[in-house]
């Protein structure tokens, strides 16, 4: 009996040590690069969403779910991550549909340009935050670059062990919890950097999207149809990376042949009222808050009028939930504006 | 046992399926040759016992010689076939390069094209292991193994396939073929040894490898004092890498209840080069001694040479000639065994020169110690150890730079270009690792030295095993966590194979 207890104790201590080391060494994404923390935040939202946006920075920096809620009563969430590849979007959509049943999934098509795994750091930011499920397993398998190993996802300590020399106060502060960095998936920036001298796209040798990308677009379409979820393909209005007419044509053809909606917001810049002198914070790559709210206004109206997304304002549970998000949203606007005044940047001086 | 053979072949198959053909040829040819020799020996002995009274002494001698000659034919055929096989795979392009150099030196334009040959992983190790077995059977040390599967396992036993040690059949067969039952003590000791090996490899060797590579690749920047630093870093890296790999090999075998010969005995505590070679890569050293040095020394040619040289040069000098010639051959082959390039040959011959000089200086040392009473003092021992480390590290620069003239240049720069103004923390950081990394290496090195010192009075694992459970847990769990956290592996670190894999 004594031996059993001591073995049990030893195992407990050993696994606790490994658990603690993993927690300490994994990146927290609480300052600087916040994008890595966004995928994981989704699980904290207890509400059922009518619209879920899935895609890369062209969604999570360009649409404000808070604005959609406040002005149209749309309960939405953005499951976005940096350079989210289409197979990652597919598995996030698959997981989302398993967890809830949104009326609409909005997918940004820029990632169609990638046909193969790209970058380990971006993979991590898209995948690490997911909870374990078959969707996550398949997402990892589809996303791994040649240098990556599946086991490193199962045991993050094997990947992040070398962070021991980069540990800072955040790693201890956020050992067991995280602050919210997004607003239902929206990454906020209030600063302005006008779009000037945006380069034209360089001619490409081949404009055809890859087979792998199409495979996952087909899978995403089938997934939504099979589950009675409406899929809307969108291209955000941002100026760069360049969206080639040949790409646009392929997506339009795909949408048409699959009976899907495709909205290229680049064509609605004037209707939305986007001013590239004031509505972008990085010279046309992404919209700032002003731009995102303009786009949300335009898209929100479309969602309500053409896609019949219900106005759910008045549902007490949702009101309570959104009150908290709105409070954080407004405080963040204040914080960023204050920092801009004090330091000329939305970041505080010690923020990396 | 068939499972172990399958595992070994699967291990080899995963590395490259073509390798299996090579190891199978060596295995089958050696097995049947040894069996033929052994069967002939046994049947001759039986026949001879029955019939020896029928023959006169001279006739009996002739019969034995005839029998021996027949065995020798089989032995030499197999030996030359397998060594030829090794030579062709490993040394063809080296030979072509040298022929091309000679052709070029005479101003001829014609060049022989290099051939694209695969070099099977660990071919030097398993060929030497097989040939050692063949020689022992030929010399009648034991009868040949009659079971091909058992013999194939001896040749291909996977933990030691890629970097040794070069096991002897008489040693390995004692535990390789017996039935192994699960024994927690053996398994835990094996796992501990594996963990220790990974600590050395991942925490120390692969971390210090980064500045070693930087120093070797940038000889214009890292000369003088930094060439010396590179040699010392390489000494640490090679030790941690090679002994770590052997620890893993021995540990894996130990978990299965198989005892593999030790290959190191705290070599950096050696007081002279001869002692160093008795403690470093022991199985290779003894292989060359037993299967090359002694047979050559005792050959008829050497006997005749010994007679002649004594007659012409006098007893004192003359007796050295055959010994030195045998040693020269041994060190030449040791060098070329390490790699098909001149740097390894010069490295081997460098060892020969140093050992010969130290032997020739023996009378001087005796005279010195009769005058200065320092022998046996701690200071003198420390001096001897440092001297040995410095000499061996200098010789290893041939291994580092892989270029003979460059090695001489960099070695020379230590004496001509070193200056205190070269010393800078920034330069060390510029070698690719951080100050924290150096700290980890330093602490790792202290652990290595401490373990080596404790080892002098017996097995460290045995000592730890006598401690209370919490102490044992702290030690092994601490080592495990240190390896997992501080190991230089995964993304961000370039995976490096064990250095001795290439042989």
GROMACS .gro file of N, CA and C in nm, chain B residues 33-83:
model
  153
  385UNK      N    1   3.181  -1.817  -4.411
  385UNK     CA    2   3.326  -1.835  -4.407
  385UNK      C    3   3.370  -1.883  -4.270
  386UNK      N    4   3.320  -1.818  -4.165
  386UNK     CA    5   3.357  -1.857  -4.029
  386UNK      C    6   3.310  -1.999  -4.000
  387UNK      N    7   3.191  -2.031  -4.047
  387UNK     CA    8   3.137  -2.165  -4.023
  387UNK      C    9   3.222  -2.269  -4.095
  388UNK      N   10   3.261  -2.238  -4.219
  388UNK     CA   11   3.345  -2.331  -4.295
  388UNK      C   12   3.478  -2.353  -4.224
  389UNK      N   13   3.538  -2.244  -4.177
  389UNK     CA   14   3.666  -2.255  -4.105
  389UNK      C   15   3.648  -2.337  -3.979
  390UNK      N   16   3.544  -2.302  -3.905
  390UNK     CA   17   3.520  -2.370  -3.778
  390UNK      C   18   3.490  -2.518  -3.800
  391UNK      N   19   3.406  -2.550  -3.898
  391UNK     CA   20   3.373  -2.691  -3.927
  391UNK      C   21   3.497  -2.769  -3.967
  392UNK      N   22   3.579  -2.703  -4.048
  392UNK     CA   23   3.703  -2.769  -4.091
  392UNK      C   24   3.792  -2.798  -3.971
  393UNK      N   25   3.802  -2.698  -3.883
  393UNK     CA   26   3.885  -2.713  -3.762
  393UNK      C   27   3.837  -2.832  -3.680
  394UNK      N   28   3.705  -2.833  -3.656
  394UNK     CA   29   3.648  -2.937  -3.570
  394UNK      C   30   3.666  -3.075  -3.633
  395UNK      N   31   3.631  -3.085  -3.762
  395UNK     CA   32   3.642  -3.217  -3.825
  395UNK      C   33   3.787  -3.261  -3.834
  396UNK      N   34   3.877  -3.164  -3.859
  396UNK     CA   35   4.020  -3.200  -3.863
  396UNK      C   36   4.068  -3.247  -3.726
  397UNK      N   37   4.028  -3.173  -3.623
  397UNK     CA   38   4.070  -3.211  -3.487
  397UNK      C   39   4.023  -3.352  -3.453
  398UNK      N   40   3.898  -3.382  -3.488
  398UNK     CA   41   3.842  -3.516  -3.460
  398UNK      C   42   3.921  -3.622  -3.537
  399UNK      N   43   3.939  -3.593  -3.666
  399UNK     CA   44   4.012  -3.689  -3.750
  399UNK      C   45   4.155  -3.705  -3.701
  400UNK      N   46   4.214  -3.590  -3.664
  400UNK     CA   47   4.355  -3.592  -3.624
  400UNK      C   48   4.376  -3.671  -3.495
  401UNK      N   49   4.281  -3.657  -3.405
  401UNK     CA   50   4.290  -3.730  -3.278
  401UNK      C   51   4.290  -3.880  -3.303
  402UNK      N   52   4.207  -3.919  -3.397
  402UNK     CA   53   4.193  -4.064  -3.427
  402UNK      C   54   4.314  -4.118  -3.502
  403UNK      N   55   4.371  -4.034  -3.589
  403UNK     CA   56   4.472  -4.087  -3.680
  403UNK      C   57   4.614  -4.040  -3.653
  404UNK      N   58   4.634  -3.955  -3.555
  404UNK     CA   59   4.768  -3.896  -3.542
  404UNK      C   60   4.876  -4.001  -3.515
  405UNK      N   61   4.838  -4.113  -3.456
  405UNK     CA   62   4.939  -4.216  -3.428
  405UNK      C   63   4.989  -4.283  -3.555
  406UNK      N   64   4.912  -4.269  -3.660
  406UNK     CA   65   4.951  -4.332  -3.786
  406UNK      C   66   5.060  -4.253  -3.858
  407UNK      N   67   5.087  -4.130  -3.809
  407UNK     CA   68   5.182  -4.044  -3.881
  407UNK      C   69   5.304  -4.011  -3.795
  408UNK      N   70   5.413  -3.986  -3.865
  408UNK     CA   71   5.534  -3.941  -3.799
  408UNK      C   72   5.517  -3.793  -3.761
  409UNK      N   73   5.608  -3.744  -3.678
  409UNK     CA   74   5.599  -3.604  -3.632
  409UNK      C   75   5.598  -3.505  -3.749
  410UNK      N   76   5.691  -3.528  -3.843
  410UNK     CA   77   5.701  -3.435  -3.957
  410UNK      C   78   5.575  -3.440  -4.043
  411UNK      N   79   5.520  -3.561  -4.058
  411UNK     CA   80   5.398  -3.578  -4.138
  411UNK      C   81   5.280  -3.506  -4.070
  412UNK      N   82   5.277  -3.520  -3.937
  412UNK     CA   83   5.170  -3.454  -3.861
  412UNK      C   84   5.178  -3.303  -3.879
  413UNK      N   85   5.301  -3.254  -3.876
  413UNK     CA   86   5.323  -3.110  -3.894
  413UNK      C   87   5.273  -3.066  -4.032
  414UNK      N   88   5.307  -3.147  -4.130
  414UNK     CA   89   5.268  -3.114  -4.268
  414UNK      C   90   5.115  -3.117  -4.283
  415UNK      N   91   5.054  -3.215  -4.219
  415UNK     CA   92   4.907  -3.225  -4.225
  415UNK      C   93   4.842  -3.100  -4.164
  416UNK      N   94   4.898  -3.061  -4.048
  416UNK     CA   95   4.844  -2.941  -3.981
  416UNK      C   96   4.862  -2.817  -4.067
  417UNK      N   97   4.980  -2.808  -4.128
  417UNK     CA   98   5.007  -2.691  -4.213
  417UNK      C   99   4.913  -2.688  -4.331
  418UNK      N  100   4.885  -2.807  -4.388
  418UNK     CA  101   4.795  -2.815  -4.502
  418UNK      C  102   4.653  -2.771  -4.462
  419UNK      N  103   4.615  -2.821  -4.346
  419UNK     CA  104   4.483  -2.785  -4.296
  419UNK      C  105   4.475  -2.634  -4.271
  420UNK      N  106   4.580  -2.581  -4.209
  420UNK     CA  107   4.585  -2.439  -4.178
  420UNK      C  108   4.579  -2.354  -4.306
  421UNK      N  109   4.650  -2.402  -4.407
  421UNK     CA  110   4.653  -2.328  -4.535
  421UNK      C  111   4.513  -2.325  -4.597
  422UNK      N  112   4.441  -2.436  -4.587
  422UNK     CA  113   4.304  -2.441  -4.642
  422UNK      C  114   4.214  -2.343  -4.569
  423UNK      N  115   4.228  -2.342  -4.435
  423UNK     CA  116   4.148  -2.246  -4.356
  423UNK      C  117   4.186  -2.103  -4.390
  424UNK      N  118   4.316  -2.085  -4.409
  424UNK     CA  119   4.366  -1.950  -4.437
  424UNK      C  120   4.307  -1.897  -4.568
  425UNK      N  121   4.292  -1.987  -4.665
  425UNK     CA  122   4.236  -1.945  -4.793
  425UNK      C  123   4.095  -1.889  -4.774
  426UNK      N  124   4.015  -1.964  -4.701
  426UNK     CA  125   3.877  -1.919  -4.677
  426UNK      C  126   3.879  -1.786  -4.600
  427UNK      N  127   3.963  -1.785  -4.496
  427UNK     CA  128   3.974  -1.667  -4.410
  427UNK      C  129   4.013  -1.542  -4.492
  428UNK      N  130   4.117  -1.557  -4.571
  428UNK     CA  131   4.164  -1.442  -4.648
  428UNK      C  132   4.062  -1.397  -4.753
  429UNK      N  133   3.997  -1.496  -4.815
  429UNK     CA  134   3.894  -1.460  -4.914
  429UNK      C  135   3.786  -1.373  -4.850
  430UNK      N  136   3.738  -1.419  -4.736
  430UNK     CA  137   3.631  -1.345  -4.668
  430UNK      C  138   3.679  -1.210  -4.619
  431UNK      N  139   3.799  -1.209  -4.561
  431UNK     CA  140   3.856  -1.085  -4.506
  431UNK      C  141   3.875  -0.982  -4.616
  432UNK      N  142   3.938  -1.026  -4.726
  432UNK     CA  143   3.965  -0.932  -4.835
  432UNK      C  144   3.835  -0.887  -4.901
  433UNK      N  145   3.741  -0.980  -4.913
  433UNK     CA  146   3.613  -0.945  -4.974
  433UNK      C  147   3.544  -0.834  -4.893
  434UNK      N  148   3.537  -0.852  -4.762
  434UNK     CA  149   3.465  -0.754  -4.679
  434UNK      C  150   3.542  -0.624  -4.661
  435UNK      N  151   3.674  -0.635  -4.643
  435UNK     CA  152   3.752  -0.511  -4.632
  435UNK      C  153   3.754  -0.439  -4.766
   0.00000   0.00000   0.00000
